[in-house]
């Protein structure tokens, strides 16, 4: 059986960064490279598999037991976040981690330090997979992909392993909020599913943020600075003024747990024009609507002050909290808790300070909690994942299958 480390390293070597400016699906042609590879690997294992025109890999393993049990799905996404480069990823393998600083050798003087990321110390003695400092790693969510594929290979190679119907799904474009827009839940055929897309070992989530995006174009007026008095409207300064009207304490760096935020994710401007973009998040639906209303009010204030059309807002909902969709089927959470405990891990049931494909799938009628994939510091050059966490996540998949079969 192939080592899960080798499988993971093969997947992260393939560039799959999604593109939020693209209207196609998948959003970037490079995502097809991994999607086609996964299709071919599943077929080589003897698993019935399809890859459709939207980039969805769907596969199924028939039940090998007599009694009727639910069909259980496991889903991961192949794309990596546009926040950092995913091209030419050069992982570093740190065996028997000693608790010290880790040099990210692609950037002289750059270190992954437990003084800045104290969680690292939980993994002393384990094998850490890090970046070299020039790219992200891609454990979000290629660790999840590897964990699912490892479990599939185990099942195929161990015909005595008892299981009900198993469904496998790999999706594109999760990182830009479009992962399951065209996902056909009926064709997938699962009664319940799990996304393997969480963070640190033990995490289990069935609550997530309500999410929206806000894009604002600021129209300024450029006049020669020598004669600008009473005439110039500097779009850069107006954009910074608008940002200053939002509550400072509701920025990501000041929030945790169930606290929501306004996150400024891009700012491009000149005197004449500026464009700023935010993501808006809150677990509480009422507070989420209040945040969107505040964003609208702030733009209205700018338009009153500087003239109508100065701030043009495009506000779009992205996904909603899946808790209400999952709780009526709470056994999916209970089974996951038990499966994590069976792997010798203490479950950490907590809200996701983000979102997953599972949130949108839950609203499509497929209750879909999220299980840890094992990585930390996603979306940037400080990303890393303990090998033992990847191995345990794959074990949890097999435990869930066993629990439903029994």
GROMACS .gro file of C-alpha atoms in nm:
model
  406
    1UNK     CA    1   0.000   0.000   0.000
    2UNK     CA    2   0.139   0.341  -0.094
    3UNK     CA    3   0.257   0.558   0.194
    4UNK     CA    4   0.023   0.847   0.262
    5UNK     CA    5   0.321   1.086   0.274
    6UNK     CA    6   0.419   0.999  -0.083
    7UNK     CA    7   0.062   1.049  -0.195
    8UNK     CA    8   0.036   1.387  -0.024
    9UNK     CA    9   0.366   1.507  -0.171
   10UNK     CA   10   0.251   1.407  -0.519
   11UNK     CA   11  -0.067   1.609  -0.484
   12UNK     CA   12   0.095   1.927  -0.348
   13UNK     CA   13   0.344   1.924  -0.636
   14UNK     CA   14   0.055   2.003  -0.875
   15UNK     CA   15  -0.043   2.371  -0.896
   16UNK     CA   16  -0.418   2.412  -0.844
   17UNK     CA   17  -0.467   2.773  -0.732
   18UNK     CA   18  -0.826   2.882  -0.804
   19UNK     CA   19  -0.900   3.218  -0.968
   20UNK     CA   20  -1.177   3.433  -0.825
   21UNK     CA   21  -1.172   3.664  -1.128
   22UNK     CA   22  -1.258   3.379  -1.364
   23UNK     CA   23  -1.617   3.293  -1.456
   24UNK     CA   24  -1.539   2.939  -1.572
   25UNK     CA   25  -1.569   2.619  -1.368
   26UNK     CA   26  -1.319   2.508  -1.269
   27UNK     CA   27  -1.198   2.865  -1.242
   28UNK     CA   28  -0.843   2.775  -1.350
   29UNK     CA   29  -0.743   2.519  -1.612
   30UNK     CA   30  -0.459   2.400  -1.386
   31UNK     CA   31  -0.715   2.244  -1.147
   32UNK     CA   32  -0.794   1.984  -1.412
   33UNK     CA   33  -0.445   1.834  -1.370
   34UNK     CA   34  -0.515   1.703  -1.021
   35UNK     CA   35  -0.881   1.623  -1.091
   36UNK     CA   36  -0.784   1.402  -1.385
   37UNK     CA   37  -0.507   1.238  -1.182
   38UNK     CA   38  -0.753   1.151  -0.904
   39UNK     CA   39  -1.000   1.010  -1.155
   40UNK     CA   40  -0.727   0.791  -1.302
   41UNK     CA   41  -0.598   0.678  -0.962
   42UNK     CA   42  -0.947   0.576  -0.852
   43UNK     CA   43  -1.004   0.389  -1.178
   44UNK     CA   44  -0.670   0.210  -1.134
   45UNK     CA   45  -0.791   0.092  -0.793
   46UNK     CA   46  -1.097  -0.057  -0.960
   47UNK     CA   47  -1.337   0.206  -0.827
   48UNK     CA   48  -1.622   0.326  -1.051
   49UNK     CA   49  -1.555   0.696  -1.108
   50UNK     CA   50  -1.665   0.992  -1.321
   51UNK     CA   51  -1.525   1.339  -1.390
   52UNK     CA   52  -1.787   1.578  -1.528
   53UNK     CA   53  -1.760   1.901  -1.724
   54UNK     CA   54  -1.773   2.110  -1.405
   55UNK     CA   55  -1.470   1.944  -1.249
   56UNK     CA   56  -1.646   1.715  -1.002
   57UNK     CA   57  -1.488   1.376  -0.941
   58UNK     CA   58  -1.751   1.137  -0.805
   59UNK     CA   59  -1.685   0.774  -0.716
   60UNK     CA   60  -1.865   0.495  -0.535
   61UNK     CA   61  -1.775   0.172  -0.360
   62UNK     CA   62  -2.070  -0.069  -0.325
   63UNK     CA   63  -2.164  -0.215   0.013
   64UNK     CA   64  -2.022  -0.556   0.104
   65UNK     CA   65  -2.266  -0.627   0.389
   66UNK     CA   66  -2.617  -0.771   0.376
   67UNK     CA   67  -2.807  -0.517   0.582
   68UNK     CA   68  -2.915  -0.175   0.457
   69UNK     CA   69  -2.709   0.113   0.598
   70UNK     CA   70  -2.679   0.477   0.490
   71UNK     CA   71  -2.451   0.572   0.203
   72UNK     CA   72  -2.172   0.785   0.354
   73UNK     CA   73  -1.974   1.038   0.151
   74UNK     CA   74  -1.629   1.188   0.200
   75UNK     CA   75  -1.540   1.510   0.018
   76UNK     CA   76  -1.230   1.726  -0.026
   77UNK     CA   77  -1.136   2.012  -0.258
   78UNK     CA   78  -0.837   2.018  -0.491
   79UNK     CA   79  -0.783   2.393  -0.527
   80UNK     CA   80  -0.556   2.602  -0.310
   81UNK     CA   81  -0.617   2.960  -0.197
   82UNK     CA   82  -0.521   3.255  -0.418
   83UNK     CA   83  -0.376   3.427  -0.108
   84UNK     CA   84  -0.031   3.281  -0.181
   85UNK     CA   85   0.140   3.108  -0.468
   86UNK     CA   86   0.078   2.736  -0.513
   87UNK     CA   87   0.330   2.696  -0.796
   88UNK     CA   88   0.648   2.491  -0.757
   89UNK     CA   89   0.573   2.392  -0.396
   90UNK     CA   90   0.890   2.259  -0.231
   91UNK     CA   91   0.793   2.085   0.094
   92UNK     CA   92   1.040   2.038   0.376
   93UNK     CA   93   1.020   1.714   0.578
   94UNK     CA   94   1.121   1.767   0.940
   95UNK     CA   95   1.150   1.428   1.109
   96UNK     CA   96   1.142   1.396   1.488
   97UNK     CA   97   1.074   1.767   1.534
   98UNK     CA   98   1.273   1.891   1.834
   99UNK     CA   99   1.061   2.194   1.929
  100UNK     CA  100   1.296   2.454   1.785
  101UNK     CA  101   1.271   2.710   1.506
  102UNK     CA  102   1.246   2.566   1.155
  103UNK     CA  103   1.433   2.746   0.877
  104UNK     CA  104   1.221   2.791   0.565
  105UNK     CA  105   1.518   2.756   0.337
  106UNK     CA  106   1.372   2.913   0.025
  107UNK     CA  107   1.383   3.256   0.192
  108UNK     CA  108   1.706   3.335   0.382
  109UNK     CA  109   1.634   3.444   0.737
  110UNK     CA  110   1.274   3.318   0.741
  111UNK     CA  111   1.178   3.078   1.021
  112UNK     CA  112   0.870   2.897   1.145
  113UNK     CA  113   0.894   2.969   1.517
  114UNK     CA  114   0.709   2.821   1.815
  115UNK     CA  115   0.748   3.162   1.983
  116UNK     CA  116   0.506   3.291   1.716
  117UNK     CA  117   0.310   2.967   1.662
  118UNK     CA  118   0.312   2.790   2.002
  119UNK     CA  119   0.090   2.506   1.870
  120UNK     CA  120   0.406   2.368   1.708
  121UNK     CA  121   0.519   2.240   2.046
  122UNK     CA  122   0.228   1.995   2.053
  123UNK     CA  123   0.401   1.806   1.775
  124UNK     CA  124   0.747   1.753   1.923
  125UNK     CA  125   0.879   1.417   1.816
  126UNK     CA  126   0.654   1.400   1.512
  127UNK     CA  127   0.726   1.453   1.142
  128UNK     CA  128   0.631   1.803   1.024
  129UNK     CA  129   0.581   1.895   0.660
  130UNK     CA  130   0.642   2.266   0.601
  131UNK     CA  131   0.683   2.502   0.307
  132UNK     CA  132   1.021   2.638   0.201
  133UNK     CA  133   0.887   2.990   0.254
  134UNK     CA  134   0.823   3.074  -0.112
  135UNK     CA  135   0.470   2.928  -0.143
  136UNK     CA  136   0.188   2.787   0.060
  137UNK     CA  137   0.198   2.412   0.120
  138UNK     CA  138  -0.149   2.308   0.003
  139UNK     CA  139  -0.251   2.091   0.297
  140UNK     CA  140  -0.576   2.285   0.262
  141UNK     CA  141  -0.708   2.065   0.122
  142UNK     CA  142  -0.468   1.820  -0.038
  143UNK     CA  143  -0.421   1.662   0.304
  144UNK     CA  144  -0.794   1.586   0.291
  145UNK     CA  145  -0.760   1.449  -0.061
  146UNK     CA  146  -0.472   1.223   0.045
  147UNK     CA  147  -0.661   1.103   0.353
  148UNK     CA  148  -0.963   1.001   0.149
  149UNK     CA  149  -0.756   0.833  -0.122
  150UNK     CA  150  -0.555   0.645   0.140
  151UNK     CA  151  -0.878   0.516   0.297
  152UNK     CA  152  -1.010   0.411  -0.045
  153UNK     CA  153  -0.692   0.218  -0.118
  154UNK     CA  154  -0.716   0.042   0.221
  155UNK     CA  155  -1.076  -0.060   0.156
  156UNK     CA  156  -0.998  -0.192  -0.192
  157UNK     CA  157  -0.696  -0.388  -0.070
  158UNK     CA  158  -0.879  -0.533   0.233
  159UNK     CA  159  -1.196  -0.701   0.104
  160UNK     CA  160  -1.271  -0.830   0.456
  161UNK     CA  161  -1.322  -0.470   0.576
  162UNK     CA  162  -1.699  -0.443   0.629
  163UNK     CA  163  -1.866  -0.133   0.491
  164UNK     CA  164  -2.188   0.005   0.355
  165UNK     CA  165  -2.210   0.218   0.038
  166UNK     CA  166  -1.925   0.470   0.022
  167UNK     CA  167  -1.925   0.783  -0.193
  168UNK     CA  168  -1.617   0.989  -0.277
  169UNK     CA  169  -1.619   1.348  -0.406
  170UNK     CA  170  -1.343   1.587  -0.510
  171UNK     CA  171  -1.434   1.945  -0.600
  172UNK     CA  172  -1.269   2.254  -0.750
  173UNK     CA  173  -1.297   2.619  -0.643
  174UNK     CA  174  -1.383   2.580  -0.276
  175UNK     CA  175  -1.139   2.854  -0.182
  176UNK     CA  176  -1.330   3.112  -0.386
  177UNK     CA  177  -1.671   3.008  -0.252
  178UNK     CA  178  -1.791   2.823  -0.562
  179UNK     CA  179  -1.692   2.466  -0.478
  180UNK     CA  180  -2.034   2.302  -0.498
  181UNK     CA  181  -2.242   2.553  -0.693
  182UNK     CA  182  -2.312   2.289  -0.960
  183UNK     CA  183  -2.261   1.979  -0.745
  184UNK     CA  184  -2.540   1.729  -0.814
  185UNK     CA  185  -2.627   1.589  -0.471
  186UNK     CA  186  -2.872   1.334  -0.613
  187UNK     CA  187  -2.612   1.198  -0.855
  188UNK     CA  188  -2.353   1.182  -0.577
  189UNK     CA  189  -2.587   0.944  -0.397
  190UNK     CA  190  -2.484   0.988  -0.034
  191UNK     CA  191  -2.734   1.009   0.251
  192UNK     CA  192  -2.483   1.195   0.471
  193UNK     CA  193  -2.129   1.316   0.413
  194UNK     CA  194  -1.820   1.466   0.570
  195UNK     CA  195  -1.575   1.719   0.431
  196UNK     CA  196  -1.216   1.641   0.528
  197UNK     CA  197  -1.124   2.008   0.534
  198UNK     CA  198  -1.072   2.110   0.894
  199UNK     CA  199  -0.758   2.222   1.069
  200UNK     CA  200  -0.571   2.079   1.364
  201UNK     CA  201  -0.602   1.718   1.475
  202UNK     CA  202  -0.923   1.641   1.664
  203UNK     CA  203  -1.128   1.928   1.521
  204UNK     CA  204  -1.490   1.858   1.430
  205UNK     CA  205  -1.723   2.131   1.313
  206UNK     CA  206  -2.089   2.152   1.226
  207UNK     CA  207  -2.122   2.530   1.261
  208UNK     CA  208  -1.965   2.783   1.027
  209UNK     CA  209  -1.976   3.151   0.948
  210UNK     CA  210  -2.248   3.316   0.749
  211UNK     CA  211  -2.044   3.480   0.474
  212UNK     CA  212  -2.067   3.769   0.230
  213UNK     CA  213  -1.829   3.959   0.005
  214UNK     CA  214  -1.825   4.336  -0.040
  215UNK     CA  215  -1.652   4.507  -0.333
  216UNK     CA  216  -1.647   4.887  -0.336
  217UNK     CA  217  -1.535   5.112  -0.619
  218UNK     CA  218  -1.439   5.464  -0.515
  219UNK     CA  219  -1.464   5.729  -0.785
  220UNK     CA  220  -1.232   6.020  -0.712
  221UNK     CA  221  -1.145   6.336  -0.903
  222UNK     CA  222  -0.788   6.403  -1.010
  223UNK     CA  223  -0.684   6.765  -1.045
  224UNK     CA  224  -0.330   6.902  -1.071
  225UNK     CA  225  -0.215   6.936  -0.710
  226UNK     CA  226  -0.108   7.293  -0.774
  227UNK     CA  227  -0.469   7.396  -0.827
  228UNK     CA  228  -0.648   7.118  -0.634
  229UNK     CA  229  -0.798   7.320  -0.347
  230UNK     CA  230  -1.171   7.256  -0.325
  231UNK     CA  231  -1.163   7.040  -0.637
  232UNK     CA  232  -0.958   6.723  -0.587
  233UNK     CA  233  -1.119   6.412  -0.440
  234UNK     CA  234  -0.844   6.161  -0.366
  235UNK     CA  235  -0.995   5.814  -0.406
  236UNK     CA  236  -0.719   5.657  -0.195
  237UNK     CA  237  -0.795   5.883   0.099
  238UNK     CA  238  -1.171   5.837   0.062
  239UNK     CA  239  -1.124   5.460   0.065
  240UNK     CA  240  -0.914   5.478   0.381
  241UNK     CA  241  -1.177   5.704   0.537
  242UNK     CA  242  -1.445   5.449   0.452
  243UNK     CA  243  -1.239   5.172   0.611
  244UNK     CA  244  -1.198   5.385   0.923
  245UNK     CA  245  -1.576   5.404   0.964
  246UNK     CA  246  -1.594   5.028   1.025
  247UNK     CA  247  -1.543   4.907   1.385
  248UNK     CA  248  -1.176   4.837   1.455
  249UNK     CA  249  -1.258   4.571   1.716
  250UNK     CA  250  -1.442   4.372   1.449
  251UNK     CA  251  -1.131   4.297   1.247
  252UNK     CA  252  -1.008   3.934   1.230
  253UNK     CA  253  -0.698   4.005   1.436
  254UNK     CA  254  -0.917   4.108   1.730
  255UNK     CA  255  -1.180   3.833   1.718
  256UNK     CA  256  -1.214   3.465   1.810
  257UNK     CA  257  -1.472   3.195   1.875
  258UNK     CA  258  -1.818   3.308   1.767
  259UNK     CA  259  -1.712   3.668   1.705
  260UNK     CA  260  -1.759   3.791   1.350
  261UNK     CA  261  -1.555   4.041   1.152
  262UNK     CA  262  -1.502   4.273   0.856
  263UNK     CA  263  -1.182   4.170   0.677
  264UNK     CA  264  -1.020   4.406   0.427
  265UNK     CA  265  -0.865   4.167   0.173
  266UNK     CA  266  -0.751   4.398  -0.108
  267UNK     CA  267  -0.688   4.767  -0.175
  268UNK     CA  268  -0.585   4.904  -0.515
  269UNK     CA  269  -0.600   5.271  -0.594
  270UNK     CA  270  -0.491   5.597  -0.745
  271UNK     CA  271  -0.616   5.951  -0.695
  272UNK     CA  272  -0.880   5.898  -0.963
  273UNK     CA  273  -1.003   5.548  -0.873
  274UNK     CA  274  -0.975   5.299  -0.589
  275UNK     CA  275  -1.112   4.950  -0.537
  276UNK     CA  276  -1.139   4.783  -0.200
  277UNK     CA  277  -1.276   4.441  -0.111
  278UNK     CA  278  -1.393   4.284   0.213
  279UNK     CA  279  -1.522   3.956   0.340
  280UNK     CA  280  -1.793   3.981   0.607
  281UNK     CA  281  -1.842   3.696   0.856
  282UNK     CA  282  -2.059   3.610   1.157
  283UNK     CA  283  -2.198   3.287   1.301
  284UNK     CA  284  -2.514   3.462   1.421
  285UNK     CA  285  -2.748   3.529   1.127
  286UNK     CA  286  -2.896   3.844   1.284
  287UNK     CA  287  -2.551   3.992   1.352
  288UNK     CA  288  -2.446   3.894   1.001
  289UNK     CA  289  -2.736   4.094   0.853
  290UNK     CA  290  -2.643   4.387   1.081
  291UNK     CA  291  -2.287   4.381   0.949
  292UNK     CA  292  -2.407   4.391   0.589
  293UNK     CA  293  -2.642   4.678   0.676
  294UNK     CA  294  -2.353   4.868   0.837
  295UNK     CA  295  -2.142   4.827   0.523
  296UNK     CA  296  -2.429   4.973   0.320
  297UNK     CA  297  -2.468   5.263   0.566
  298UNK     CA  298  -2.097   5.343   0.552
  299UNK     CA  299  -2.109   5.363   0.171
  300UNK     CA  300  -2.421   5.579   0.190
  301UNK     CA  301  -2.241   5.817   0.426
  302UNK     CA  302  -1.950   5.852   0.182
  303UNK     CA  303  -2.194   5.924  -0.101
  304UNK     CA  304  -2.370   6.194   0.103
  305UNK     CA  305  -2.039   6.354   0.197
  306UNK     CA  306  -1.867   6.342  -0.144
  307UNK     CA  307  -2.153   6.306  -0.390
  308UNK     CA  308  -2.371   6.026  -0.520
  309UNK     CA  309  -2.174   5.757  -0.704
  310UNK     CA  310  -1.852   5.811  -0.509
  311UNK     CA  311  -1.879   5.468  -0.341
  312UNK     CA  312  -2.038   5.193  -0.551
  313UNK     CA  313  -2.101   4.881  -0.340
  314UNK     CA  314  -2.154   4.527  -0.468
  315UNK     CA  315  -2.258   4.304  -0.175
  316UNK     CA  316  -2.303   3.928  -0.226
  317UNK     CA  317  -2.390   3.646   0.012
  318UNK     CA  318  -2.156   3.347  -0.021
  319UNK     CA  319  -2.278   3.081   0.222
  320UNK     CA  320  -2.469   3.037   0.548
  321UNK     CA  321  -2.425   2.859   0.882
  322UNK     CA  322  -2.499   2.489   0.834
  323UNK     CA  323  -2.587   2.419   1.200
  324UNK     CA  324  -2.963   2.432   1.142
  325UNK     CA  325  -2.929   2.184   0.855
  326UNK     CA  326  -2.710   1.938   1.045
  327UNK     CA  327  -2.874   1.931   1.390
  328UNK     CA  328  -3.185   1.735   1.276
  329UNK     CA  329  -2.940   1.458   1.175
  330UNK     CA  330  -2.716   1.485   1.478
  331UNK     CA  331  -2.603   1.123   1.452
  332UNK     CA  332  -2.354   1.238   1.185
  333UNK     CA  333  -2.184   1.448   1.451
  334UNK     CA  334  -2.207   1.175   1.716
  335UNK     CA  335  -2.058   0.915   1.482
  336UNK     CA  336  -1.769   1.147   1.401
  337UNK     CA  337  -1.703   1.213   1.770
  338UNK     CA  338  -1.693   0.839   1.837
  339UNK     CA  339  -1.469   0.777   1.534
  340UNK     CA  340  -1.220   1.038   1.653
  341UNK     CA  341  -1.217   0.884   2.002
  342UNK     CA  342  -1.160   0.539   1.848
  343UNK     CA  343  -0.844   0.681   1.689
  344UNK     CA  344  -0.716   0.777   2.034
  345UNK     CA  345  -0.781   1.149   1.985
  346UNK     CA  346  -0.972   1.392   2.203
  347UNK     CA  347  -1.247   1.552   1.988
  348UNK     CA  348  -1.254   1.931   1.968
  349UNK     CA  349  -1.608   2.024   1.865
  350UNK     CA  350  -1.604   2.391   1.773
  351UNK     CA  351  -1.740   2.642   1.522
  352UNK     CA  352  -1.550   2.691   1.197
  353UNK     CA  353  -1.410   3.040   1.168
  354UNK     CA  354  -1.448   3.002   0.793
  355UNK     CA  355  -1.654   2.792   0.559
  356UNK     CA  356  -1.643   2.463   0.371
  357UNK     CA  357  -1.813   2.296   0.081
  358UNK     CA  358  -2.007   2.114   0.352
  359UNK     CA  359  -2.197   2.431   0.444
  360UNK     CA  360  -2.343   2.472   0.096
  361UNK     CA  361  -2.396   2.097   0.060
  362UNK     CA  362  -2.594   2.097   0.385
  363UNK     CA  363  -2.826   2.360   0.236
  364UNK     CA  364  -2.854   2.142  -0.076
  365UNK     CA  365  -2.994   1.861   0.141
  366UNK     CA  366  -2.673   1.670   0.221
  367UNK     CA  367  -2.589   1.716   0.592
  368UNK     CA  368  -2.211   1.749   0.592
  369UNK     CA  369  -2.001   1.823   0.904
  370UNK     CA  370  -1.631   1.901   0.870
  371UNK     CA  371  -1.349   1.683   1.006
  372UNK     CA  372  -0.987   1.783   1.065
  373UNK     CA  373  -0.740   1.741   0.780
  374UNK     CA  374  -0.451   1.816   1.017
  375UNK     CA  375  -0.289   2.131   0.879
  376UNK     CA  376  -0.216   2.464   1.045
  377UNK     CA  377  -0.152   2.821   0.925
  378UNK     CA  378  -0.343   2.768   0.602
  379UNK     CA  379  -0.324   3.006   0.305
  380UNK     CA  380   0.033   3.124   0.354
  381UNK     CA  381   0.402   3.046   0.362
  382UNK     CA  382   0.388   2.947   0.731
  383UNK     CA  383   0.156   2.655   0.657
  384UNK     CA  384   0.256   2.313   0.791
  385UNK     CA  385   0.102   1.976   0.869
  386UNK     CA  386   0.214   1.694   1.101
  387UNK     CA  387   0.232   1.363   0.914
  388UNK     CA  388   0.076   1.179   1.208
  389UNK     CA  389  -0.232   1.406   1.188
  390UNK     CA  390  -0.282   1.310   0.822
  391UNK     CA  391  -0.254   0.943   0.914
  392UNK     CA  392  -0.504   0.979   1.199
  393UNK     CA  393  -0.756   1.163   0.979
  394UNK     CA  394  -0.752   0.874   0.733
  395UNK     CA  395  -0.805   0.635   1.025
  396UNK     CA  396  -1.107   0.841   1.134
  397UNK     CA  397  -1.261   0.795   0.788
  398UNK     CA  398  -1.235   0.417   0.824
  399UNK     CA  399  -1.376   0.437   1.177
  400UNK     CA  400  -1.684   0.629   1.058
  401UNK     CA  401  -1.745   0.370   0.787
  402UNK     CA  402  -1.713   0.091   1.045
  403UNK     CA  403  -1.955   0.260   1.285
  404UNK     CA  404  -2.224   0.299   1.019
  405UNK     CA  405  -2.169  -0.059   0.899
  406UNK     CA  406  -2.216  -0.195   1.250
   0.00000   0.00000   0.00000
